[in-house]
Structure formats: C-alpha cells, structure tokens
Coordinates of N, CA, C and O in Angstrom, one line a residue:
X68 N 73.0 -27.7 21.1 CA 72.5 -26.7 20.0 C 70.6 -26.4 20.5 O 69.9 -27.9 20.6
X69 N 70.0 -25.1 19.6 CA 69.0 -24.5 19.5 C 68.9 -24.1 19.0 O 69.1 -23.6 18.5
X70 N 67.1 -23.9 18.1 CA 66.9 -23.2 17.3 C 65.3 -22.7 17.4 O 64.7 -23.9 18.1
X71 N 65.3 -22.1 16.9 CA 63.3 -21.2 17.6 C 63.2 -21.0 15.3 O 64.1 -19.4 14.9
X72 N 62.5 -21.7 15.3 CA 61.9 -21.1 13.6 C 59.5 -21.4 14.1 O 59.5 -22.1 14.8
X73 N 60.4 -20.1 13.0 CA 58.8 -20.1 12.2 C 58.4 -19.3 11.0 O 59.2 -19.5 10.6
X74 N 57.4 -20.8 10.1 CA 56.8 -21.0 9.1 C 56.4 -20.7 8.7 O 55.0 -21.1 9.4
X75 N 55.4 -20.5 7.6 CA 54.0 -20.4 6.7 C 54.3 -20.9 5.9 O 55.6 -22.1 5.7
X76 N 52.5 -21.9 5.4 CA 52.6 -22.6 4.7 C 52.9 -22.2 3.4 O 52.3 -22.3 2.0
X77 N 54.2 -21.9 2.8 CA 54.7 -21.8 1.4 C 55.3 -22.4 1.1 O 56.0 -22.6 1.2
X78 N 55.8 -22.5 -0.2 CA 56.1 -24.0 -1.3 C 57.5 -23.0 -1.7 O 57.8 -22.0 -2.0
X79 N 58.6 -23.9 -2.0 CA 60.4 -23.3 -2.8 C 58.5 -22.2 -3.5 O 60.3 -21.7 -3.7
X80 N 58.0 -22.3 -4.6 CA 58.0 -21.7 -5.4 C 57.6 -20.9 -5.3 O 56.2 -19.1 -6.6
X81 N 57.5 -20.4 -3.9 CA 56.0 -19.1 -4.0 C 55.0 -18.9 -3.6 O 53.7 -18.3 -3.1
X82 N 54.6 -19.9 -4.2 CA 53.0 -21.1 -4.1 C 52.1 -21.1 -2.8 O 53.0 -21.2 -1.6
X83 N 51.2 -20.4 -2.7 CA 50.7 -21.7 -1.3 C 49.6 -22.3 -0.9 O 48.7 -21.4 -2.2
X84 N 49.2 -22.4 -0.7 CA 47.8 -23.7 -1.2 C 46.8 -23.8 -0.8 O 47.2 -23.0 0.1
X85 N 46.0 -24.1 -1.1 CA 44.3 -23.3 -0.2 C 44.4 -23.3 1.0 O 44.3 -23.0 1.6
X86 N 44.8 -25.5 1.5 CA 43.9 -25.9 1.7 C 44.8 -25.5 3.3 O 46.0 -25.8 3.1
X87 N 44.5 -25.6 5.0 CA 44.8 -25.3 6.1 C 46.3 -26.3 6.4 O 46.9 -26.7 6.5
X88 N 45.6 -27.4 6.0 CA 46.2 -29.2 5.8 C 47.7 -29.4 5.2 O 48.7 -29.3 5.5
X89 N 47.4 -29.0 3.6 CA 48.3 -28.7 2.7 C 49.1 -27.5 3.3 O 50.1 -27.9 3.3
X90 N 48.4 -26.3 4.2 CA 49.8 -25.4 4.9 C 51.2 -25.6 5.7 O 51.9 -25.4 5.6
X91 N 49.8 -26.5 6.5 CA 50.5 -26.8 7.4 C 51.1 -28.4 7.4 O 52.8 -28.4 7.8
X92 N 51.2 -29.0 6.5 CA 52.9 -30.1 5.5 C 53.4 -29.5 5.7 O 54.3 -29.8 5.6
X93 N 53.6 -28.0 4.5 CA 54.7 -27.0 3.8 C 55.8 -26.3 5.3 O 56.3 -26.2 5.2
X94 N 54.2 -25.8 6.5 CA 55.4 -24.9 7.5 C 56.2 -25.8 7.9 O 57.1 -26.2 8.2
X95 N 55.2 -27.9 7.8 CA 56.6 -28.7 9.2 C 57.8 -29.1 8.4 O 59.0 -28.7 8.2
X96 N 58.1 -29.1 7.0 CA 58.4 -29.0 5.5 C 59.5 -28.2 6.2 O 60.6 -28.9 6.0
X97 N 59.1 -27.1 6.0 CA 60.3 -26.1 6.0 C 61.1 -25.9 7.5 O 62.2 -25.9 7.1
X98 N 59.7 -26.7 7.6 CA 61.5 -26.3 9.5 C 62.5 -28.1 9.5 O 63.5 -27.6 10.1
X99 N 62.0 -29.0 8.9 CA 62.6 -30.0 8.6 C 63.3 -30.3 8.2 O 65.2 -29.7 8.3
X100 N 63.6 -28.8 7.5 CA 65.2 -28.9 6.5 C 65.5 -28.0 7.3 O 66.7 -27.7 6.8
X101 N 65.1 -26.6 7.9 CA 66.0 -25.5 8.2 C 66.3 -26.1 9.6 O 67.4 -26.5 9.9
X102 N 65.6 -27.6 10.7 CA 66.3 -28.5 10.7 C 67.5 -28.8 10.9 O 68.6 -29.1 11.3
X103 N 67.2 -29.5 9.5 CA 68.6 -30.7 9.2 C 69.5 -29.8 9.2 O 70.8 -30.3 9.0
X104 N 69.4 -28.3 8.3 CA 71.6 -27.4 8.4 C 71.9 -27.9 9.7 O 73.0 -27.6 9.7
X105 N 71.1 -27.5 11.3 CA 71.7 -28.0 12.5 C 72.2 -29.5 13.1 O 72.3 -29.8 13.7
X106 N 71.5 -30.5 11.9 CA 72.2 -31.3 12.3 C 70.7 -32.4 13.1 O 70.8 -32.7 13.7
X107 N 69.5 -31.6 12.6 CA 68.6 -32.2 13.5 C 67.9 -32.8 13.0 O 67.5 -32.1 11.7
X108 N 66.5 -32.5 13.2 CA 65.0 -33.1 12.7 C 63.4 -32.8 13.4 O 64.2 -32.8 14.6
X109 N 62.6 -33.3 13.1 CA 61.7 -33.1 13.7 C 61.7 -33.5 15.2 O 60.8 -33.0 16.0
X110 N 62.9 -34.7 15.7 CA 62.6 -35.8 16.4 C 63.3 -34.4 17.6 O 62.6 -34.8 18.6
X111 N 64.0 -33.2 17.7 CA 64.2 -32.5 18.6 C 63.3 -32.0 18.6 O 63.9 -30.0 19.4
X112 N 62.0 -31.5 18.5 CA 61.7 -30.5 18.8 C 60.7 -30.8 20.0 O 59.9 -31.7 20.7
X113 N 61.0 -29.1 20.9 CA 61.1 -29.4 22.2 C 59.6 -29.1 22.7 O 58.6 -28.8 23.7
X114 N 59.4 -27.7 21.7 CA 57.9 -26.8 22.0 C 57.1 -26.6 20.9 O 57.6 -26.0 19.7
X115 N 55.8 -26.4 20.1 CA 55.0 -26.3 19.4 C 54.4 -24.8 19.8 O 53.1 -25.0 21.0
X116 N 54.1 -24.2 19.1 CA 53.4 -22.9 18.5 C 52.7 -22.5 17.9 O 53.2 -22.4 16.4
X117 N 51.4 -23.0 17.3 CA 50.6 -22.8 16.3 C 49.4 -21.5 16.0 O 49.3 -21.6 17.1
X118 N 49.2 -20.9 14.9 CA 48.1 -20.1 15.0 C 47.9 -20.7 13.3 O 48.4 -21.0 12.5
X119 N 46.3 -20.5 13.9 CA 45.3 -20.4 12.4 C 45.0 -19.7 12.7 O 43.9 -18.8 13.7
X120 N 43.6 -19.2 11.8 CA 43.6 -18.2 11.5 C 41.2 -17.9 11.3 O 40.5 -17.5 11.3
X121 N 40.8 -19.6 11.8 CA 40.1 -19.5 11.7 C 39.1 -21.7 12.6 O 40.7 -21.5 12.6
X122 N 38.7 -21.3 13.3 CA 37.7 -22.7 14.0 C 38.0 -23.5 13.1 O 38.6 -24.7 13.4
X123 N 37.6 -24.0 12.6 CA 37.4 -24.8 10.6 C 38.9 -25.4 10.2 O 39.0 -26.3 10.1
X124 N 39.9 -24.6 10.4 CA 41.2 -25.5 10.3 C 42.0 -26.0 11.5 O 42.8 -26.5 10.5
X125 N 41.5 -26.0 12.1 CA 42.5 -26.7 13.8 C 42.0 -28.4 13.7 O 44.0 -28.7 13.3
X126 N 41.2 -28.9 13.6 CA 41.4 -29.8 12.9 C 42.6 -31.1 11.9 O 43.1 -31.6 12.2
X127 N 42.2 -29.7 10.6 CA 43.4 -29.5 9.5 C 44.2 -29.9 9.9 O 45.3 -30.5 9.6
X128 N 44.9 -29.2 11.2 CA 46.2 -28.2 11.8 C 46.9 -29.8 12.4 O 47.5 -30.4 13.3
X129 N 46.2 -30.0 13.4 CA 45.8 -31.0 14.8 C 46.3 -31.9 13.1 O 47.1 -33.1 14.0
X130 N 46.1 -33.1 12.4 CA 45.7 -34.4 11.5 C 47.5 -34.0 11.3 O 48.3 -35.1 11.4
X131 N 47.6 -33.5 10.6 CA 49.3 -33.1 10.1 C 50.2 -33.1 11.2 O 51.5 -34.0 11.7
X132 N 50.2 -32.7 12.7 CA 50.8 -32.2 13.7 C 50.9 -33.8 14.3 O 51.6 -34.9 14.7
X133 N 49.9 -33.9 14.6 CA 49.5 -35.6 15.1 C 50.2 -36.9 14.5 O 51.0 -38.2 14.6
X134 N 50.4 -36.6 13.2 CA 51.1 -37.4 12.2 C 52.3 -37.8 12.3 O 53.4 -38.3 11.9
X135 N 52.7 -35.9 12.7 CA 55.2 -36.3 12.1 C 54.8 -36.0 13.8 O 56.5 -36.5 13.9
X136 N 54.7 -36.6 14.7 CA 54.7 -36.6 15.3 C 54.3 -37.6 17.1 O 53.0 -37.4 16.4
X137 N 55.4 -38.2 17.6 CA 54.6 -39.8 18.2 C 55.2 -38.8 19.7 O 55.9 -38.1 20.1
X138 N 55.2 -40.2 20.0 CA 54.2 -39.6 21.6 C 56.3 -40.0 22.0 O 57.1 -41.5 21.6
X139 N 56.6 -39.8 23.5 CA 55.9 -38.4 24.2 C 56.2 -37.5 22.8 O 56.6 -36.7 22.5
X140 N 54.8 -37.2 22.6 CA 54.4 -35.2 21.8 C 55.3 -34.2 22.5 O 55.1 -33.7 24.2
X141 N 55.0 -33.1 21.8 CA 56.2 -32.2 22.3 C 54.5 -30.9 22.7 O 54.2 -31.2 22.0
X142 N 55.5 -30.2 23.9 CA 54.5 -29.3 24.5 C 53.8 -28.3 22.8 O 54.8 -27.9 22.5
X143 N 52.5 -28.3 23.2 CA 51.8 -27.3 21.8 C 50.6 -26.8 22.4 O 49.9 -26.9 23.4
X144 N 50.7 -25.3 21.7 CA 50.1 -24.6 22.1 C 49.3 -23.7 20.9 O 49.5 -23.6 19.1
X145 N 47.9 -23.8 20.4 CA 47.2 -24.5 18.6 C 46.5 -22.6 19.1 O 45.6 -22.7 20.3
X146 N 46.1 -21.7 18.1 CA 45.9 -20.3 19.3 C 45.6 -19.9 17.7 O 45.4 -19.7 15.9
X147 N 43.7 -19.7 18.3 CA 43.4 -18.8 16.5 C 43.9 -17.3 16.6 O 43.3 -16.6 17.4
X148 N 43.8 -16.3 15.0 CA 44.5 -16.3 15.1 C 43.3 -14.5 14.1 O 43.1 -14.9 13.4
X149 N 43.2 -13.4 14.3 CA 42.8 -13.3 13.2 C 43.1 -12.8 11.4 O 42.4 -12.9 10.4
X150 N 44.7 -13.0 11.5 CA 45.2 -13.3 10.5 C 46.6 -12.9 10.4 O 47.6 -12.8 11.4
X151 N 46.5 -13.3 8.9 CA 48.7 -12.5 9.2 C 49.0 -11.6 7.2 O 48.1 -11.3 7.3
X152 N 50.1 -11.7 7.6 CA 50.3 -10.0 6.8 C 49.7 -10.4 5.1 O 49.4 -9.6 4.1
X153 N 50.0 -12.1 5.0 CA 48.7 -12.2 3.7 C 47.5 -12.9 3.7 O 48.0 -14.0 4.0
X154 N 46.5 -12.2 3.3 CA 46.1 -13.7 3.5 C 45.2 -14.7 3.3 O 44.5 -15.8 3.9
X155 N 45.7 -14.8 2.2 CA 45.9 -16.3 1.4 C 46.5 -17.4 2.7 O 46.4 -18.5 2.9
X156 N 47.9 -17.4 3.7 CA 48.5 -17.1 5.1 C 47.0 -18.1 5.7 O 46.1 -17.2 6.2
X157 N 47.3 -19.8 6.2 CA 45.6 -20.3 6.9 C 46.8 -21.0 8.6 O 46.0 -20.3 9.5
X158 N 47.9 -21.5 8.4 CA 48.1 -21.8 9.4 C 49.6 -21.0 9.4 O 50.5 -20.4 8.5
X159 N 50.8 -20.7 10.5 CA 51.5 -20.7 10.9 C 52.2 -21.3 12.2 O 51.1 -22.0 12.9
X160 N 53.2 -22.3 12.0 CA 54.0 -22.9 13.6 C 55.4 -22.6 13.9 O 56.0 -22.5 12.3
X161 N 54.9 -22.1 14.8 CA 56.6 -21.6 15.6 C 57.3 -22.9 16.1 O 55.9 -23.4 16.7
X162 N 57.9 -23.3 16.2 CA 58.8 -24.0 16.9 C 60.5 -23.9 17.6 O 61.1 -23.6 17.5
X163 N 60.2 -24.7 18.5 CA 61.8 -25.2 19.3 C 62.5 -25.8 19.8 O 61.3 -27.1 19.5
X164 N 63.6 -25.8 19.1 CA 64.3 -28.4 18.5 C 65.1 -27.3 19.5 O 66.3 -26.5 19.6
X165 N 66.1 -28.8 20.0 CA 66.8 -28.6 21.0 C 67.8 -30.1 20.9 O 67.0 -31.2 20.8
X166 N 68.8 -30.4 20.5 CA 69.7 -31.4 20.4 C 70.7 -31.8 21.2 O 71.4 -30.3 22.0

C-alpha cells in the first residue's frame, strides 16, 4: 500500500500553536494518525517534503524530524517558502509512505 499525505500544524480543536517545533509535532502526529488508518506508521515513510516559512524555523523542524525518524532516515527535502494560505502556519510536511 502507498499513502501520500500533506499536513499543516493544526490541532483537532483547530488551534495552531505559535512555535514551528510545536507545529512540526502536530504535522507528524496528524500524518501518523492518517497512516494508522491504513495499518501503517511513521516507519513506513519513505519520503518527506517539508516547507517552513523562515530560515529561523529550520532547526526546530529538524529537531522534531530527527527525533521521530531513526537511521536510515527517509529521503528528505526541506524548503523555505514565502508562506501558506493562513499566515499563522510556519510548517507544512508532506510524506510518501509505502507498506
């Protein structure tokens, strides 16, 4: 099975935390929940494309990613973008998973 998911850092109650690290945590938690519906988990992720709105957010995002994914880590691209549909979003994560 393959799954392609993209998520922003939004909580189930529609709140968006201020920090990029907290948003990254939510992105991956949302992805994990969607993958679980297909009987997969984060260990099935083979590719990550991540987007942050400022160079200052890179380390916070990478700290979360590096904690959640062990060696060998999935292929990963991290890009700085000018923004998302809503200005409070600082991080978006898109993954491809295969199981």
